[in-house]
Amino acid sequence: MKVLVIGGGAREHALCRSLSLDPDVTALHCAPGNAGIAELAELHAVDALDGAAVADLAADLGAGLVVVGPEAPLVAGVADAVRARGIPVFGPSAEAARLEGSKAFAKDVMAAAGVPTARSHVCTTPEEVDDALDAFGAPYVVKDDGLAAGKGVVVTHDLEAARAHALSCDRVVIEEFLDGPEVSLFAVTDGRTVVPLQPAQDFKRALDGDEGPNTGGMGAYSPLPWAGPKLVDEVLDTVLQPTVDELRRRGTPFSGLLYAGLAITSRGVRVIEFNARFGDPETQVVLARLRTPLAGLLLAAATGDLADFPPLAWGGGAAVTVVVASHNYPGTPRTGDPITGLDAVAAGDEHAYVLHAGTRRDASGQVLSAGGRVLSVTATGPDLAAARDRAYRAVSRIHLDGSHHRTDIAAGAAAEAAEAAETAETAEAAGAAES
């Protein structure tokens, strides 16, 4: 099978890496791709938002599967254009992708499906904004209704900052603050059957200790040692399946990747948001642990055959990814800086690797920064502590002038897991001594 991946970030690099390991994939293409993806796939210069151009490219290549990575092409209807040419495509229609493209639409779907989420108001005037902010109080949660590349959400105790963000949006959703840790759960669906993947947690704030502005994501880890064993089944029953069923009932079946951003609150699981595609950087750690060949899974979703797909296989260890960002990210990033040390990562540890996000090669072949989030350094290990150690050792080998990264990705979870393992070991030893 020939596969064409649309996009050019670390998420698409992770997808291409997993697809390249699938023995059923005979040729791998990506448009537009990046400097790292070029080592795995043939790159093509095409406007990822131009559905007709993407469909033409897929047809010219004889692609047996098209995987649309980012949200903007999905909302623009790229999957519809490919599907109309009779080519299997992994990604929802533009109408179904409104689940991410409009937070107000997502709230309406959740209400109809009985999915637990935060109470909210949709506001279009300054008066509505003021009333909503007053009704919910601090901390204020203000979300741009449309796509904002992961930076349209402001959570703050500062009333004026919340109001300023709300008034900068044409349409805004203001909602109650949800307490508790956050979880990202992906699910592959063909519009009827829903197959959940393993949960992950990402780190949205730019700085250690969850300080600084929101970003597209500064790192992630999986699995979650603190999450209950029944979490995935609960979310499948109360969130994912009802949402897919409701969209099908409306005549807009959702086929592709449904991403639920969740808060584990004192009152139970609540949906923070839905995305209509793989999340970045969670994809990097989830796919690092997936052992089932990826192309067959995505093709089954694209062709409506998920009900007959065998159960997913997972590696028993853990994965951690750390994002290396350019100077001034998430503000206007500085680009064009040389990146060195990538070869040292590849040579230093077989369990660590670099996924490119905002990179390009110059005329001499040197890799340069070309965006805000530049690299995702990913590592696996028998547990979170080992994966984390490998990831940060790999980060230390990379040099990008002015870059920054968080130093606390998965630190709390790794310490908690180690403490739990030590407690279990002590209890086991005490039991053996008694017997």
Short mmCIF file of C-alpha atoms in Angstrom, two decimals:
data_model
loop_
_atom_site.label_atom_id
_atom_site.label_comp_id
_atom_site.label_asym_id
_atom_site.label_seq_id
_atom_site.Cartn_x
_atom_site.Cartn_y
_atom_site.Cartn_z
CA MET A 1 0.00 0.00 0.00
CA LYS A 2 1.19 3.49 -0.88
CA VAL A 3 0.41 6.04 1.85
CA LEU A 4 0.29 9.83 1.59
CA VAL A 5 0.48 11.87 4.82
CA ILE A 6 -0.64 15.50 4.76
CA GLY A 7 1.15 17.93 7.09
CA GLY A 8 4.62 18.91 8.18
CA GLY A 9 4.92 18.87 11.97
CA ALA A 10 6.20 16.51 14.64
CA ARG A 11 2.81 14.78 14.68
CA GLU A 12 3.20 13.95 10.99
CA HIS A 13 6.80 12.86 11.56
CA ALA A 14 5.55 10.48 14.28
CA LEU A 15 2.87 9.18 11.92
CA CYS A 16 5.40 8.71 9.13
CA ARG A 17 7.80 6.94 11.47
CA SER A 18 5.15 4.45 12.55
CA LEU A 19 3.91 3.97 8.99
CA SER A 20 7.48 3.38 7.77
CA LEU A 21 7.74 0.48 10.24
CA ASP A 22 4.57 -1.15 8.88
CA PRO A 23 5.55 -3.98 6.49
CA ASP A 24 2.38 -3.40 4.44
CA VAL A 25 3.48 0.11 3.46
CA THR A 26 5.38 -0.15 0.19
CA ALA A 27 5.84 3.58 -0.45
CA LEU A 28 5.48 6.57 1.85
CA HIS A 29 4.84 10.14 0.72
CA CYS A 30 4.28 13.36 2.65
CA ALA A 31 3.13 16.84 1.67
CA PRO A 32 4.68 19.21 2.48
CA GLY A 33 6.72 17.40 5.18
CA ASN A 34 9.87 18.74 6.85
CA ALA A 35 13.60 18.04 7.08
CA GLY A 36 13.15 15.01 9.32
CA ILE A 37 10.25 13.47 7.42
CA ALA A 38 12.36 13.67 4.25
CA GLU A 39 14.49 10.84 5.65
CA LEU A 40 11.43 8.53 5.71
CA ALA A 41 9.15 9.70 2.92
CA GLU A 42 9.23 11.35 -0.48
CA LEU A 43 8.16 14.98 -0.04
CA HIS A 44 5.79 16.88 -2.31
CA ALA A 45 5.18 20.62 -2.48
CA VAL A 46 1.42 21.05 -2.27
CA ASP A 47 -0.90 23.44 -0.48
CA ALA A 48 -2.25 21.29 2.36
CA LEU A 49 -5.44 23.40 2.46
CA ASP A 50 -6.21 22.86 -1.25
CA GLY A 51 -8.44 19.79 -1.35
CA ALA A 52 -8.37 19.47 -5.13
CA ALA A 53 -4.55 19.65 -5.21
CA VAL A 54 -4.23 17.06 -2.46
CA ALA A 55 -6.71 14.75 -4.21
CA ASP A 56 -4.84 15.15 -7.51
CA LEU A 57 -1.56 14.28 -5.83
CA ALA A 58 -3.06 11.21 -4.15
CA ALA A 59 -4.48 10.03 -7.47
CA ASP A 60 -1.20 10.66 -9.32
CA LEU A 61 0.71 8.67 -6.70
CA GLY A 62 -1.79 5.82 -6.71
CA ALA A 63 -2.18 6.20 -2.94
CA GLY A 64 -4.16 3.48 -1.21
CA LEU A 65 -4.54 5.63 1.91
CA VAL A 66 -4.33 9.35 2.65
CA VAL A 67 -3.78 10.43 6.26
CA VAL A 68 -4.64 14.07 6.99
CA GLY A 69 -2.64 15.21 10.01
CA PRO A 70 -3.46 18.84 10.95
CA GLU A 71 -6.84 20.32 11.84
CA ALA A 72 -6.89 23.20 9.33
CA PRO A 73 -7.00 20.96 6.21
CA LEU A 74 -9.76 18.86 7.81
CA VAL A 75 -11.89 21.92 8.58
CA ALA A 76 -11.17 23.14 5.02
CA GLY A 77 -12.65 19.92 3.58
CA VAL A 78 -9.50 18.25 2.29
CA ALA A 79 -10.70 14.80 3.41
CA ASP A 80 -13.97 15.37 1.53
CA ALA A 81 -12.10 16.13 -1.69
CA VAL A 82 -9.97 12.99 -1.40
CA ARG A 83 -12.96 10.83 -0.46
CA ALA A 84 -14.87 12.17 -3.47
CA ARG A 85 -12.13 10.72 -5.71
CA GLY A 86 -12.74 7.25 -4.28
CA ILE A 87 -9.47 7.18 -2.32
CA PRO A 88 -9.58 5.93 1.29
CA VAL A 89 -8.78 8.81 3.64
CA PHE A 90 -8.21 8.88 7.38
CA GLY A 91 -9.81 12.08 8.61
CA PRO A 92 -13.32 13.42 9.14
CA SER A 93 -15.40 15.48 6.74
CA ALA A 94 -15.41 19.26 7.08
CA GLU A 95 -18.85 19.08 8.67
CA ALA A 96 -17.76 16.50 11.26
CA ALA A 97 -14.47 18.37 11.87
CA ARG A 98 -16.55 21.26 13.20
CA LEU A 99 -16.26 19.32 16.45
CA GLU A 100 -12.84 20.98 16.65
CA GLY A 101 -13.43 23.92 14.32
CA SER A 102 -16.19 25.36 16.50
CA LYS A 103 -16.24 24.99 20.25
CA ALA A 104 -19.86 26.16 20.28
CA PHE A 105 -20.78 23.32 17.90
CA ALA A 106 -18.92 20.85 20.11
CA LYS A 107 -20.85 22.04 23.15
CA ASP A 108 -24.12 21.57 21.26
CA VAL A 109 -23.17 18.01 20.27
CA MET A 110 -22.15 17.17 23.83
CA ALA A 111 -25.41 18.52 25.21
CA ALA A 112 -27.43 16.41 22.76
CA ALA A 113 -25.33 13.31 23.47
CA GLY A 114 -25.39 13.71 27.25
CA VAL A 115 -21.59 14.00 27.41
CA PRO A 116 -20.30 15.53 30.68
CA THR A 117 -18.53 18.86 30.15
CA ALA A 118 -18.11 22.29 31.72
CA ARG A 119 -21.04 24.69 31.88
CA SER A 120 -20.50 27.44 29.33
CA HIS A 121 -21.83 30.50 27.54
CA VAL A 122 -21.27 31.41 23.89
CA CYS A 123 -20.68 35.17 23.63
CA THR A 124 -20.62 37.57 20.68
CA THR A 125 -21.02 40.97 22.40
CA PRO A 126 -19.08 42.77 25.17
CA GLU A 127 -22.19 42.66 27.34
CA GLU A 128 -22.47 38.87 27.00
CA VAL A 129 -18.76 38.53 27.77
CA ASP A 130 -19.07 40.59 30.97
CA ASP A 131 -22.13 38.67 32.12
CA ALA A 132 -20.43 35.30 31.53
CA LEU A 133 -17.20 36.27 33.26
CA ASP A 134 -19.19 37.53 36.23
CA ALA A 135 -21.33 34.38 36.34
CA PHE A 136 -18.41 31.93 36.42
CA GLY A 137 -15.82 33.97 38.31
CA ALA A 138 -12.11 33.25 38.58
CA PRO A 139 -10.19 31.40 37.37
CA TYR A 140 -11.60 32.53 34.03
CA VAL A 141 -11.61 30.12 31.08
CA VAL A 142 -11.96 31.92 27.73
CA LYS A 143 -11.83 30.02 24.43
CA ASP A 144 -11.79 31.36 20.89
CA ASP A 145 -14.62 29.56 19.12
CA GLY A 146 -12.51 28.82 16.03
CA LEU A 147 -9.14 27.23 15.29
CA ALA A 148 -6.22 28.96 16.97
CA ALA A 149 -3.31 26.49 16.64
CA GLY A 150 -3.53 25.49 20.29
CA LYS A 151 -3.20 29.09 21.51
CA GLY A 152 -6.81 30.27 21.56
CA VAL A 153 -7.46 29.41 25.20
CA VAL A 154 -6.73 31.71 28.14
CA VAL A 155 -7.02 30.49 31.72
CA THR A 156 -6.35 33.31 34.18
CA HIS A 157 -7.31 34.94 37.48
CA ASP A 158 -6.87 38.35 35.81
CA LEU A 159 -10.30 39.65 34.84
CA GLU A 160 -8.92 42.27 32.45
CA ALA A 161 -6.74 39.72 30.64
CA ALA A 162 -9.71 37.37 30.31
CA ARG A 163 -11.91 40.17 28.99
CA ALA A 164 -9.26 41.38 26.54
CA HIS A 165 -8.87 37.89 25.06
CA ALA A 166 -12.64 37.47 24.80
CA LEU A 167 -13.06 40.77 22.99
CA SER A 168 -10.25 39.88 20.55
CA CYS A 169 -12.34 36.92 19.30
CA ASP A 170 -15.30 37.20 16.94
CA ARG A 171 -17.11 34.52 18.89
CA VAL A 172 -15.99 33.16 22.22
CA VAL A 173 -16.91 30.38 24.63
CA ILE A 174 -16.58 31.25 28.32
CA GLU A 175 -16.93 28.35 30.72
CA GLU A 176 -16.48 27.21 34.28
CA PHE A 177 -13.03 26.13 35.40
CA LEU A 178 -12.56 22.38 35.72
CA ASP A 179 -10.36 21.23 38.57
CA GLY A 180 -8.21 18.11 38.53
CA PRO A 181 -5.51 16.63 36.28
CA GLU A 182 -5.94 16.61 32.51
CA VAL A 183 -5.83 13.56 30.25
CA SER A 184 -5.67 13.22 26.47
CA LEU A 185 -7.39 10.17 25.03
CA PHE A 186 -7.36 9.38 21.30
CA ALA A 187 -9.83 7.08 19.61
CA VAL A 188 -9.86 5.73 16.07
CA THR A 189 -13.37 5.46 14.62
CA ASP A 190 -15.07 4.64 11.34
CA GLY A 191 -18.26 6.45 12.36
CA ARG A 192 -19.73 3.48 14.23
CA THR A 193 -17.05 1.43 15.96
CA VAL A 194 -14.75 3.32 18.34
CA VAL A 195 -11.31 1.95 19.25
CA PRO A 196 -9.61 3.92 22.06
CA LEU A 197 -5.84 4.21 22.23
CA GLN A 198 -3.82 4.56 25.44
CA PRO A 199 -4.14 7.83 27.40
CA ALA A 200 -1.41 10.43 27.63
CA GLN A 201 -0.84 13.72 29.42
CA ASP A 202 0.61 16.81 27.80
CA PHE A 203 2.07 20.01 29.24
CA LYS A 204 0.54 23.13 27.73
CA ARG A 205 2.28 25.92 29.62
CA ALA A 206 5.59 27.21 28.30
CA LEU A 207 7.56 27.06 31.56
CA ASP A 208 8.34 24.63 34.36
CA GLY A 209 5.75 24.25 37.07
CA ASP A 210 2.95 24.99 34.59
CA GLU A 211 3.90 28.67 34.50
CA GLY A 212 3.91 31.00 31.53
CA PRO A 213 1.56 31.28 28.54
CA ASN A 214 -0.35 28.48 26.85
CA THR A 215 1.39 26.77 23.95
CA GLY A 216 0.60 24.04 21.46
CA GLY A 217 2.25 21.64 23.94
CA MET A 218 5.74 21.41 25.45
CA GLY A 219 5.92 17.68 26.14
CA ALA A 220 3.94 14.55 26.99
CA TYR A 221 4.15 11.10 28.53
CA SER A 222 2.33 7.79 28.51
CA PRO A 223 1.10 5.70 30.29
CA LEU A 224 -0.46 7.51 33.27
CA PRO A 225 0.41 5.61 36.46
CA TRP A 226 -2.05 7.67 38.48
CA ALA A 227 -5.07 7.03 36.24
CA GLY A 228 -7.55 4.37 37.24
CA PRO A 229 -7.61 1.08 35.30
CA LYS A 230 -11.22 1.69 34.21
CA LEU A 231 -10.66 5.22 32.89
CA VAL A 232 -10.49 4.29 29.21
CA ASP A 233 -13.64 2.14 29.38
CA GLU A 234 -15.48 4.90 31.24
CA VAL A 235 -14.53 7.54 28.67
CA LEU A 236 -15.46 5.20 25.83
CA ASP A 237 -18.93 4.61 27.32
CA THR A 238 -19.72 8.16 28.47
CA VAL A 239 -17.85 10.39 26.00
CA LEU A 240 -16.48 8.82 22.82
CA GLN A 241 -19.21 6.42 21.74
CA PRO A 242 -22.09 8.82 22.55
CA THR A 243 -20.38 11.60 20.57
CA VAL A 244 -19.80 9.38 17.53
CA ASP A 245 -23.39 8.11 17.74
CA GLU A 246 -24.77 11.67 17.94
CA LEU A 247 -22.80 12.84 14.92
CA ARG A 248 -24.01 9.84 12.92
CA ARG A 249 -27.60 10.59 14.03
CA ARG A 250 -27.18 14.12 12.66
CA GLY A 251 -26.12 12.76 9.29
CA THR A 252 -22.49 13.87 9.71
CA PRO A 253 -20.66 10.64 10.65
CA PHE A 254 -17.21 11.16 12.14
CA SER A 255 -14.53 8.92 10.61
CA GLY A 256 -10.94 9.41 11.69
CA LEU A 257 -9.27 10.34 14.96
CA LEU A 258 -11.45 11.68 17.77
CA TYR A 259 -9.36 13.30 20.50
CA ALA A 260 -10.96 13.99 23.87
CA GLY A 261 -9.21 16.43 26.17
CA LEU A 262 -10.45 15.50 29.63
CA ALA A 263 -10.35 16.81 33.20
CA ILE A 264 -10.54 14.26 35.99
CA THR A 265 -12.50 16.46 38.39
CA SER A 266 -13.81 15.92 41.90
CA ARG A 267 -17.21 15.34 40.25
CA GLY A 268 -15.93 12.83 37.68
CA VAL A 269 -14.63 12.96 34.11
CA ARG A 270 -15.46 16.12 32.15
CA VAL A 271 -14.62 16.99 28.52
CA ILE A 272 -12.51 20.10 28.14
CA GLU A 273 -12.46 19.99 24.34
CA PHE A 274 -12.58 17.74 21.32
CA ASN A 275 -10.06 17.66 18.50
CA ALA A 276 -10.62 16.03 15.13
CA ARG A 277 -7.07 14.74 14.65
CA PHE A 278 -4.06 13.31 16.44
CA GLY A 279 -2.76 15.73 19.08
CA ASP A 280 0.77 17.09 19.20
CA PRO A 281 2.82 16.18 21.31
CA GLU A 282 0.70 13.30 22.67
CA THR A 283 0.87 11.43 19.36
CA GLN A 284 4.62 11.14 19.74
CA VAL A 285 4.35 9.11 22.98
CA VAL A 286 1.20 7.14 22.15
CA LEU A 287 2.54 5.88 18.81
CA ALA A 288 5.90 5.11 20.43
CA ARG A 289 4.07 2.50 22.55
CA LEU A 290 1.71 1.12 19.89
CA ARG A 291 2.78 -2.26 18.53
CA THR A 292 -0.12 -2.83 16.13
CA PRO A 293 0.92 -1.84 12.57
CA LEU A 294 -0.51 1.62 12.03
CA ALA A 295 -1.49 1.57 8.35
CA GLY A 296 -3.93 -1.31 8.75
CA LEU A 297 -5.63 0.39 11.70
CA LEU A 298 -6.08 3.70 9.87
CA LEU A 299 -7.22 1.94 6.68
CA ALA A 300 -9.85 -0.02 8.63
CA ALA A 301 -11.23 3.28 9.95
CA ALA A 302 -11.18 4.83 6.47
CA THR A 303 -13.05 1.89 4.92
CA GLY A 304 -15.58 1.21 7.69
CA ASP A 305 -14.02 -2.08 8.78
CA LEU A 306 -13.02 -1.33 12.37
CA ALA A 307 -15.54 -3.77 13.85
CA ASP A 308 -13.50 -6.65 12.44
CA PHE A 309 -10.08 -5.25 13.39
CA PRO A 310 -8.17 -7.29 16.01
CA PRO A 311 -7.49 -5.82 19.48
CA LEU A 312 -4.60 -3.37 19.64
CA ALA A 313 -1.21 -4.49 20.95
CA TRP A 314 0.84 -2.21 23.20
CA GLY A 315 4.40 -2.16 24.47
CA GLY A 316 4.75 -2.66 28.21
CA GLY A 317 7.03 0.30 28.91
CA ALA A 318 6.68 4.07 28.87
CA ALA A 319 7.40 6.96 26.53
CA VAL A 320 8.30 10.61 27.15
CA THR A 321 8.63 13.44 24.66
CA VAL A 322 10.22 16.84 25.31
CA VAL A 323 9.61 19.74 22.92
CA VAL A 324 12.52 21.99 22.02
CA ALA A 325 11.13 25.40 21.11
CA SER A 326 12.72 28.35 19.37
CA HIS A 327 13.62 31.68 20.93
CA ASN A 328 10.54 33.67 22.04
CA TYR A 329 8.00 30.86 21.48
CA PRO A 330 4.98 31.02 21.94
CA GLY A 331 5.42 34.63 20.85
CA THR A 332 6.80 35.40 17.41
CA PRO A 333 9.55 32.77 17.11
CA ARG A 334 13.02 33.38 15.76
CA THR A 335 13.75 31.09 12.81
CA GLY A 336 16.72 30.26 10.61
CA ASP A 337 19.04 29.15 13.43
CA PRO A 338 21.25 26.08 12.78
CA ILE A 339 20.45 22.89 14.70
CA THR A 340 23.35 20.64 15.66
CA GLY A 341 23.64 17.40 17.60
CA LEU A 342 20.94 15.46 15.77
CA ASP A 343 23.44 12.82 14.65
CA ALA A 344 24.69 12.52 18.23
CA VAL A 345 21.16 11.66 19.39
CA ALA A 346 20.82 8.96 16.74
CA ALA A 347 24.18 7.48 17.68
CA GLY A 348 23.83 7.86 21.43
CA ASP A 349 20.78 5.76 22.32
CA GLU A 350 18.65 3.42 20.23
CA HIS A 351 15.70 4.14 22.52
CA ALA A 352 15.70 7.91 21.84
CA TYR A 353 14.98 9.73 18.60
CA VAL A 354 14.13 13.17 17.28
CA LEU A 355 10.89 14.07 15.52
CA HIS A 356 11.06 17.27 13.51
CA ALA A 357 8.38 19.94 13.72
CA GLY A 358 9.52 23.37 12.53
CA THR A 359 12.64 22.55 10.51
CA ARG A 360 14.02 22.95 6.99
CA ARG A 361 17.29 22.30 5.19
CA ASP A 362 19.30 25.07 3.58
CA ALA A 363 21.12 24.78 0.26
CA SER A 364 24.10 23.12 1.95
CA GLY A 365 21.91 20.51 3.65
CA GLN A 366 22.15 21.97 7.16
CA VAL A 367 19.01 21.70 9.31
CA LEU A 368 17.62 25.08 10.40
CA SER A 369 14.77 26.09 12.68
CA ALA A 370 11.63 27.08 10.80
CA GLY A 371 8.91 27.44 13.43
CA GLY A 372 8.02 27.83 17.08
CA ARG A 373 8.08 24.23 18.24
CA VAL A 374 11.16 22.93 16.45
CA LEU A 375 11.78 19.36 17.66
CA SER A 376 10.10 16.66 19.72
CA VAL A 377 12.73 14.53 21.44
CA THR A 378 11.11 11.18 22.23
CA ALA A 379 12.37 8.22 24.22
CA THR A 380 11.01 4.92 25.47
CA GLY A 381 11.99 2.85 28.49
CA PRO A 382 10.83 0.14 30.86
CA ASP A 383 9.26 2.81 33.06
CA LEU A 384 8.68 6.57 33.08
CA ALA A 385 11.87 7.33 34.97
CA ALA A 386 14.01 5.52 32.40
CA ALA A 387 12.16 7.03 29.43
CA ARG A 388 12.43 10.48 30.96
CA ASP A 389 16.15 10.11 31.61
CA ARG A 390 16.78 8.99 28.04
CA ALA A 391 14.73 11.85 26.60
CA TYR A 392 16.58 14.52 28.56
CA ARG A 393 19.98 13.01 27.80
CA ALA A 394 19.05 13.24 24.12
CA VAL A 395 17.91 16.85 24.53
CA SER A 396 21.28 17.69 26.08
CA ARG A 397 23.02 16.59 22.88
CA ILE A 398 21.11 19.11 20.74
CA HIS A 399 22.11 22.74 20.28
CA LEU A 400 19.78 25.42 18.94
CA ASP A 401 20.75 28.96 19.84
CA GLY A 402 18.15 30.67 22.05
CA SER A 403 16.01 27.56 22.34
CA HIS A 404 14.13 26.55 25.46
CA HIS A 405 12.40 23.46 26.82
CA ARG A 406 10.69 22.42 30.01
CA THR A 407 12.76 20.38 32.44
CA ASP A 408 9.86 18.85 34.37
CA ILE A 409 8.05 16.76 31.74
CA ALA A 410 6.70 13.62 33.47
CA ALA A 411 8.73 14.39 36.62
CA GLY A 412 5.80 14.14 39.01
CA ALA A 413 4.37 11.01 37.40
CA ALA A 414 7.76 9.28 37.33
CA ALA A 415 8.31 10.01 41.02
CA GLU A 416 4.81 8.82 41.87
CA ALA A 417 5.28 5.62 39.89
CA ALA A 418 8.63 4.95 41.54
CA GLU A 419 7.14 5.52 44.99
CA ALA A 420 4.23 3.19 44.22
CA ALA A 421 6.63 0.50 42.97
CA GLU A 422 8.76 0.85 46.11
CA THR A 423 5.67 0.57 48.32
CA ALA A 424 4.50 -2.53 46.47
CA GLU A 425 7.97 -4.05 46.73
CA THR A 426 8.08 -3.39 50.48
CA ALA A 427 4.64 -4.89 50.97
CA GLU A 428 5.63 -7.96 48.95
CA ALA A 429 8.79 -8.40 50.99
CA ALA A 430 6.82 -8.06 54.24
CA GLY A 431 4.33 -10.65 53.03
CA ALA A 432 7.11 -13.04 52.12
CA ALA A 433 8.73 -12.57 55.53
CA GLU A 434 5.45 -13.34 57.31
CA SER A 435 4.92 -16.49 55.31
#
